[in-house]
Amino acid sequence: MTELVGSMWRGQVAKQLAKITDFRLFHNHLTADYVSSIFSLKDKKSNEIKWKFAIKMIELAAKHKAKGVIFTKVYDSDDKSFIKKIISILKKMGGEILFVKLYCDTEKLYERVINKSRKAFDKVRSTKDLKNILEKENKYGTLPFKKTLVINNTNLSPKKCAKKIKEYYSL
C-alpha cells in the first residue's frame, strides 16, 4: 500500500500514480463522506468510526491480494495510532506501507486550494479556510516513526510526482 500525505495535490498525484501502477485509489475523503452520511464529522467519535472503516477496507484489500492501494491523507500527530495499526495489519499479512509526503510553497498551496477538483470530496476550497487550518492545526507533518519519501511538488506536475514515486519505490 502506498500512502500519500501532505499538501494539496495528493489526489491529483494519487490519480496519476494509480494510472501508472494499476493500484487502486482509496481517497481518505471517501471514508469521511461515508461516515458523515450518518454522523457529524465535528463529533470526535466520527474520527474513530472513519479510521475503523478505513482500516477494515485496507485489511480487506490485503486479504484479497489487491496489487496495491493508494490511500491519501493529511497526517497530523493525532493519527499515530491509526497509522501504526495499518502498518501492523499489513506486516502480519505480508504487506507493507510506503509513505510519501508531498509539500509545496505556501503561495502554491493557496493557488491549489481553489482547484475545482476539490469540490467532489467536499475539501477545503478557500484560502481563508486554509489559512485558518494552517494557523490552528498541526497538519502536514512527517511521520516520525517510518521512512518517508518527501517531495516538494511546488513546480512538479502530478504526473511527474507520480513517476518519481513509482521510480523511488520500484512499483
Tab-separated table of C-alpha atoms in Angstrom:
chain	number	residue	atom	x	y	z
A	1	MET	CA	0.000	0.000	0.000
A	2	THR	CA	1.206	3.495	-0.764
A	3	GLU	CA	0.039	6.351	1.399
A	4	LEU	CA	0.301	9.914	0.160
A	5	VAL	CA	0.380	12.502	2.921
A	6	GLY	CA	0.847	16.232	2.934
A	7	SER	CA	-0.222	19.186	0.892
A	8	MET	CA	-2.918	19.647	-1.677
A	9	TRP	CA	-2.299	17.858	-4.948
A	10	ARG	CA	-2.279	14.455	-3.218
A	11	GLY	CA	-5.476	13.485	-5.006
A	12	GLN	CA	-4.144	14.547	-8.387
A	13	VAL	CA	-0.842	12.757	-7.799
A	14	ALA	CA	-2.704	9.699	-6.492
A	15	LYS	CA	-4.798	9.521	-9.679
A	16	GLN	CA	-1.654	9.613	-11.804
A	17	LEU	CA	0.084	7.032	-9.614
A	18	ALA	CA	-2.927	4.719	-9.886
A	19	LYS	CA	-2.772	5.007	-13.685
A	20	ILE	CA	0.890	4.051	-13.941
A	21	THR	CA	0.866	1.275	-11.304
A	22	ASP	CA	-2.611	-0.275	-11.633
A	23	PHE	CA	-3.033	0.259	-7.884
A	24	ARG	CA	-6.487	1.058	-6.540
A	25	LEU	CA	-7.123	4.587	-5.287
A	26	PHE	CA	-8.819	4.940	-1.899
A	27	HIS	CA	-9.299	8.633	-1.114
A	28	ASN	CA	-9.423	9.459	2.586
A	29	HIS	CA	-12.395	11.695	1.798
A	30	LEU	CA	-14.411	8.642	0.758
A	31	THR	CA	-14.333	7.476	4.362
A	32	ALA	CA	-15.273	10.952	5.578
A	33	ASP	CA	-18.211	11.093	3.160
A	34	TYR	CA	-19.351	7.622	4.192
A	35	VAL	CA	-19.258	8.428	7.908
A	36	SER	CA	-20.729	11.926	7.547
A	37	SER	CA	-23.834	10.466	5.927
A	38	ILE	CA	-24.817	9.374	9.448
A	39	PHE	CA	-22.517	11.136	11.925
A	40	SER	CA	-21.298	14.702	12.250
A	41	LEU	CA	-17.619	14.997	11.375
A	42	LYS	CA	-17.315	17.543	14.174
A	43	ASP	CA	-18.058	14.769	16.661
A	44	LYS	CA	-14.793	13.222	17.911
A	45	LYS	CA	-16.428	9.779	17.700
A	46	SER	CA	-16.760	10.146	13.924
A	47	ASN	CA	-12.959	10.128	13.545
A	48	GLU	CA	-12.787	6.791	15.335
A	49	ILE	CA	-15.516	5.382	13.069
A	50	LYS	CA	-13.799	6.788	9.975
A	51	TRP	CA	-10.486	5.140	10.892
A	52	LYS	CA	-12.132	1.803	11.692
A	53	PHE	CA	-13.766	1.844	8.272
A	54	ALA	CA	-10.508	2.777	6.510
A	55	ILE	CA	-8.561	0.109	8.408
A	56	LYS	CA	-11.143	-2.537	7.508
A	57	MET	CA	-11.043	-1.584	3.814
A	58	ILE	CA	-7.245	-1.704	3.745
A	59	GLU	CA	-7.257	-5.016	5.624
A	60	LEU	CA	-9.724	-6.496	3.111
A	61	ALA	CA	-7.653	-5.237	0.188
A	62	ALA	CA	-4.600	-7.008	1.630
A	63	LYS	CA	-6.588	-10.165	2.392
A	64	HIS	CA	-7.890	-10.321	-1.167
A	65	LYS	CA	-4.397	-9.726	-2.580
A	66	ALA	CA	-5.015	-6.336	-4.176
A	67	LYS	CA	-1.944	-5.400	-6.202
A	68	GLY	CA	-1.741	-2.156	-4.268
A	69	VAL	CA	-3.843	0.548	-2.669
A	70	ILE	CA	-3.114	4.257	-2.684
A	71	PHE	CA	-4.546	5.995	0.369
A	72	THR	CA	-4.495	9.782	0.630
A	73	LYS	CA	-4.341	11.566	3.957
A	74	VAL	CA	-3.250	14.751	5.654
A	75	TYR	CA	-1.110	13.472	8.518
A	76	ASP	CA	-1.059	15.053	11.936
A	77	SER	CA	0.253	13.726	15.235
A	78	ASP	CA	-3.234	12.597	16.321
A	79	ASP	CA	-3.084	9.930	13.609
A	80	LYS	CA	-0.178	7.911	15.046
A	81	SER	CA	-2.286	5.041	16.378
A	82	PHE	CA	-4.245	4.795	13.107
A	83	ILE	CA	-1.044	4.655	11.044
A	84	LYS	CA	0.640	2.168	13.396
A	85	LYS	CA	-2.449	-0.077	13.248
A	86	ILE	CA	-2.331	-0.151	9.440
A	87	ILE	CA	1.414	-0.869	9.476
A	88	SER	CA	0.829	-3.746	11.918
A	89	ILE	CA	-2.049	-5.261	9.923
A	90	LEU	CA	-0.159	-5.117	6.647
A	91	LYS	CA	3.002	-6.549	8.206
A	92	LYS	CA	1.040	-9.532	9.605
A	93	MET	CA	-0.387	-10.144	6.132
A	94	GLY	CA	2.997	-9.935	4.413
A	95	GLY	CA	2.395	-6.469	3.007
A	96	GLU	CA	3.982	-3.126	3.593
A	97	ILE	CA	3.088	0.518	3.555
A	98	LEU	CA	5.131	3.072	1.652
A	99	PHE	CA	4.842	6.687	2.736
A	100	VAL	CA	5.116	9.758	0.571
A	101	LYS	CA	4.899	13.298	1.857
A	102	LEU	CA	4.060	15.908	-0.744
A	103	TYR	CA	4.528	19.551	0.093
A	104	CYS	CA	4.713	22.839	-1.724
A	105	ASP	CA	5.326	26.509	-1.087
A	106	THR	CA	2.520	28.301	0.757
A	107	GLU	CA	1.651	30.513	-2.219
A	108	LYS	CA	1.262	27.432	-4.427
A	109	LEU	CA	-0.891	25.853	-1.725
A	110	TYR	CA	-3.209	28.867	-1.862
A	111	GLU	CA	-3.418	28.539	-5.651
A	112	ARG	CA	-4.287	24.861	-5.414
A	113	VAL	CA	-6.919	25.147	-2.704
A	114	ILE	CA	-9.344	26.760	-5.164
A	115	ASN	CA	-8.982	23.969	-7.753
A	116	LYS	CA	-12.444	22.768	-8.792
A	117	SER	CA	-11.414	19.093	-8.431
A	118	ARG	CA	-11.540	19.590	-4.646
A	119	LYS	CA	-15.313	20.110	-4.711
A	120	ALA	CA	-16.084	16.450	-5.445
A	121	PHE	CA	-14.858	15.426	-1.991
A	122	ASP	CA	-16.047	18.499	-0.121
A	123	LYS	CA	-12.482	19.565	0.655
A	124	VAL	CA	-11.337	22.970	1.874
A	125	ARG	CA	-11.691	25.282	-1.115
A	126	SER	CA	-10.941	28.799	0.098
A	127	THR	CA	-7.681	30.487	1.012
A	128	LYS	CA	-9.344	31.915	4.114
A	129	ASP	CA	-10.314	28.464	5.413
A	130	LEU	CA	-6.893	27.088	4.531
A	131	LYS	CA	-5.151	29.902	6.413
A	132	ASN	CA	-7.269	29.119	9.489
A	133	ILE	CA	-6.367	25.445	9.302
A	134	LEU	CA	-2.666	26.141	8.853
A	135	GLU	CA	-2.643	28.525	11.816
A	136	LYS	CA	-4.661	26.372	14.225
A	137	GLU	CA	-3.903	22.769	13.461
A	138	ASN	CA	-0.808	20.594	13.458
A	139	LYS	CA	-1.201	19.399	9.887
A	140	TYR	CA	1.196	18.371	7.167
A	141	GLY	CA	3.684	16.674	9.470
A	142	THR	CA	6.111	13.951	8.525
A	143	LEU	CA	5.820	10.545	10.140
A	144	PRO	CA	8.422	10.350	12.901
A	145	PHE	CA	8.490	6.547	13.012
A	146	LYS	CA	8.599	5.414	9.374
A	147	LYS	CA	10.834	6.160	6.401
A	148	THR	CA	9.029	8.621	4.135
A	149	LEU	CA	9.762	9.807	0.616
A	150	VAL	CA	9.447	13.608	0.726
A	151	ILE	CA	8.745	15.519	-2.496
A	152	ASN	CA	8.495	19.263	-2.949
A	153	ASN	CA	5.887	19.436	-5.700
A	154	THR	CA	5.708	23.228	-5.975
A	155	ASN	CA	6.907	23.086	-9.572
A	156	LEU	CA	6.098	19.474	-10.438
A	157	SER	CA	3.037	18.218	-12.249
A	158	PRO	CA	1.043	15.367	-10.688
A	159	LYS	CA	2.311	13.129	-13.491
A	160	LYS	CA	5.972	13.888	-12.683
A	161	CYS	CA	5.377	13.369	-8.952
A	162	ALA	CA	3.741	10.008	-9.634
A	163	LYS	CA	6.679	8.976	-11.801
A	164	LYS	CA	9.151	9.931	-9.025
A	165	ILE	CA	7.184	7.840	-6.508
A	166	LYS	CA	6.996	4.855	-8.842
A	167	GLU	CA	10.728	5.000	-9.555
A	168	TYR	CA	11.790	5.565	-5.935
A	169	TYR	CA	9.772	2.623	-4.612
A	170	SER	CA	10.210	0.444	-7.745
A	171	LEU	CA	6.457	-0.008	-8.091
